Amino acid sequence: MQFSGLKRKKLSLIGDHRGASYPHSLQFYLQPPSENISLAEFENLAVERLKLLKIVENLGVSYVKGSEQYQSKLENEIRKLKFSYRESSEDEFEARRKDHISHFILRLAYCQSEDLRRWLIQQEMDLFRFRFSILPPDKVQGFLKDSHLQFETISKEEKELHFQNIIDSSIPLSGNKYELEAVYKVPFADALDLFRGRKVYLEHGFAFVPHQDIVSIILNDFRAKLSKALALTARSLPSVQSDERLQPLLNHLSHSYVGQDYNAQANMGKISLDQLDSLAVKSFPLCMRQLHKALREHHHLRHGGRMQYGLFLKGIGLTLEQALQFWKLEFIKGKVDTDKFDKGYAYNIRHSYGKEGKRTDYTPFSCMKIILTNPPSQGDYHGCPFRHSDPELLKQRLQSSKISQTGINQILDYIKGTHYQLACQKFFDLTHNVEDGMFSLNHPNQYFFESQKLLNGGREVRKEPSQPEVSQTKQSVQKTSNSTSSLPSSLDSTLEMDMEGLEGYFSEPF
Amino acid sequence: MEAFDPAELPELLKLYYRRLFPYSQYYRWLNYGGVVKNYFQHREFSFTLKDDIYIRYQSFNNQSEMEKEIQKLNPYKIDIGAVYSHRPIQHNTVKLGAFQAQEKELVFDIDMTDYDDVRRCCSSADICSKCWTLMTMAIHIIDRALKEDFGFKHCLWVYSGRRGVHCWVCDETVRKLSSAVRSGIVEYLSLVKGGEDMKKKVHLSPKIHPFIRKSINIVEKYFEEYALLGQDILENKENWNKILMLVPESLHAELQQGFQKFHNSVQRWEHLKQVVSTYRKSVRNEKFGQHIDWEIMLQYCFPRLDINVSKGINHLLKSPFSVHPKTGRISVPIDLQKVDQFDPFTVPTISQICHELDMVSSNEDDGDKENEAEPDTKRRTRDYKKTSLAPYVRSFEQFLEELDKSRKGELLRKSDAQRDF
Ligand SMILES: [Zn+2]
């Protein structure tokens, strides 16, 4: 990307031309923007889109996606931020242009690591899903055509033949509605999000998708294209990073919004192994207490548990040597002998500290990761107790933690509403005797640090993180947007500079 | 029959790899007709040697190189990994990040230890003919879905040598699937969910997806014989209490009463079915609770897959015809026509087939001297046929013939398509 000293070029797109460049309020982002924009606008657009995506993420945590509340709140927020969202008669050119350019800027900031890419793809998909859901039915075909998406429909006879199977596969579909809807036949892999939850009928490698579910197929395509594009962008990134003015901005954008990764080196070695049992009772979140207890009892944990617990311990400050000692002492009490431990498990522990293989320094798992990925199965003790336990068992466990009946009921209510993090936070508040809302919980290691902070009377076991902590409440969104004012001075928004050839960084879009 | 003694394993392995291992069929499988350049050459093998020495990233230029290396190392265990972008043996010389796993069969691993909460006869690594039915049901359920629902054709089922089964789906399109789609397939095929802290592991919604319905049809064929008679899951209070945990509390009193009145699991199950069917009518519009009996059946019988084995393209899995170092049994392919008759305890051990070979060889030595003049490979083709490994190699060959047929069909289709232009 280049900056020139020229003054910002005024846009001269008007009338038909403007309409033609963005025919719909949502887009597949197939073409990168070709116009020049100022650095100030670049920064501004990026920050606005991040705000939008952060809102998308927060609403998705607090409400059921697609529910009435979710839809109306999201629509409100998009309107406030002046992004495009609804096909309407009024001129939406500016809003669509903003949507277009800001999307591509974020690709630059969020292509750098797998975690960042996953986050961006998730939020962009949710945003797309929302926009598609409010697209008027008569505009759908036009949008599909403009985005080069065409699907084969099945004949009336075939539709009748599969009637029962298709109805049984789609929870909300009724017989009457079926009569009216088109059914598409697509290769099963294109319907990943449908078939993996058994929400579509599969036969001989094809998914039979009723029109009401077609958004899944489109999103699948959207994700595939975005994911490929991000990989390509990442390859051209070194040239972006060599630009001194742009690089800090991009880094700042990507860091401040995904949140603390709790892989801080600052705490290393500040905990001794014999403290662990008492720390577990006082300051571990329930998921880690459970793993600690299972490990002490069975002298073993399966892979998922070792990852979740091992990285947590690393995050609270266990050094590699301590970790090796800790796991070994426990495992050799069970069925594993020293030799087997040294040959197998020790490698994995060194690996998680970035000392083997690809030398990736693994970061502790966040709540979202624990809640959403790799659910526990037979023999496993990992996962989120608020998400992956029988309510009855959880109740017993809470009672044994001496939590009041009212407290337990509040926690169970959160769980019913699928607010697992809020349930865990309530558990924190109740076990630490504090008023609610002191912080917003999104990471087991955050739980630990907040607890230690309280118990040690404000003296933290760790140093302050260099980045302002970001979490999932709106309050914290504000916190971060304030922090953008402290950008390096070379990126001060008063600086008027043009950037040319934005598209140059998206070599071969998709 | 010759009992297996692990101490003899090194000697037995030498004989096995020299004269019995079906190299040519094995190469024919992994070479996939030589259609894709370097497909075999870029395949990772890994060996476990004596004393748990584990070597990864082995690869071979051709069948004879593979034979020589295996005969030199005499591995206790052979694992097969992915087809990589480069020869795995050279993985250290390739620029970091460029060495990538590209393709692999879709594999499944079903292990009896994952059923410990629902089998009464054995636990952990032990199996018996009673609980083996769990594997039989698993094969029927997964194989049907892979073929009828996903349209896959070439599923090779293999006995792991100890306590479970593996499946290798080898279709050309399947080998190219992304990790995300592989995970999706496992999710589609999974019904039993939750770890040690979840007692009720199967929840069905009122509408039953065709996959679940067809799976239940399979379970129903085995349920009485396996669960009610074999495992006797309602035999006494201790056991039926485990089942009550899976039923709404409001029904416990009525069920308890009946359980005490009746004399065996079959009668008690009938009673339970009646009680839940009355209950079903009272919760017609509820989200859950419509299919309590099916939920119990599935929790006790439905296959439990290890998603981590299936989703990663670079995940290694024990190779067919490898030996299990603890039991000495060969990982043999399972003939899908005879799944119900498959008995893990009659699968030949390495001692058994080596002994069989010795017997024939010593008989032949008496008159037949032409053996010596024959090339090694030719003699070996005959050698395995003299042992009880023969029928398993035969069924492996049938699998390979089907693969060949598909490949030829595909080539024909492509050339036809070209002619159209
Ligand atoms: Zn058994």
Coordinates of N, CA, C and O and ligand atoms in Angstrom, one line a residue, chain B residues 112 119-123 126-132 134 226 231 345, ligand 1:
Chain B
M112 N -13.8 -49.8 22.3 CA -14.8 -50.3 23.3 C -14.6 -49.5 24.6 O -15.6 -49.5 25.4
R119 N -21.5 -50.9 29.5 CA -21.3 -52.3 29.4 C -21.0 -52.9 30.8 O -20.3 -52.3 31.6
R120 N -21.6 -54.0 31.1 CA -21.5 -54.6 32.4 C -20.5 -55.7 32.4 O -19.9 -56.1 33.5
C121 N -20.3 -56.3 31.2 CA -19.5 -57.5 31.2 C -18.0 -57.3 31.3 O -17.3 -58.1 32.0
C122 N -17.5 -56.2 30.8 CA -16.0 -55.9 30.8 C -15.8 -54.4 31.0 O -16.8 -53.6 31.0
S123 N -14.5 -54.1 31.3 CA -14.2 -52.7 31.3 C -12.9 -52.4 30.7 O -12.1 -53.4 30.4
D126 N -10.6 -54.7 28.1 CA -11.2 -56.0 27.9 C -12.4 -56.0 27.0 O -13.2 -55.1 27.0
I127 N -12.5 -57.1 26.2 CA -13.8 -57.3 25.5 C -14.2 -58.8 25.6 O -13.4 -59.6 26.0
C128 N -15.5 -59.0 25.3 CA -15.9 -60.4 25.2 C -16.9 -60.5 24.1 O -17.3 -59.5 23.5
S129 N -17.4 -61.7 23.8 CA -18.3 -61.8 22.7 C -19.6 -61.0 22.9 O -20.3 -60.6 22.0
K130 N -20.0 -60.9 24.2 CA -21.2 -60.1 24.5 C -21.1 -58.7 24.1 O -22.0 -58.2 23.3
C131 N -20.1 -58.0 24.5 CA -20.0 -56.6 24.2 C -19.6 -56.3 22.8 O -19.7 -55.2 22.2
W132 N -19.0 -57.3 22.1 CA -18.6 -57.1 20.7 C -19.8 -56.7 19.8 O -19.7 -56.0 18.8
L134 N -21.7 -54.4 20.3 CA -21.6 -52.9 20.2 C -20.9 -52.6 18.9 O -21.3 -51.6 18.2
Y226 N -29.0 -58.3 22.8 CA -27.8 -57.7 23.4 C -28.0 -57.0 24.8 O -27.3 -57.4 25.7
Q231 N -26.6 -58.0 28.4 CA -26.1 -57.1 29.4 C -27.1 -57.1 30.6 O -26.8 -56.5 31.6
F345 N -12.2 -63.1 18.5 CA -11.4 -64.2 19.2 C -10.9 -65.2 18.2 O -10.1 -66.1 18.5
Ligands
ZN1 ZN -17.7 -57.8 27.4

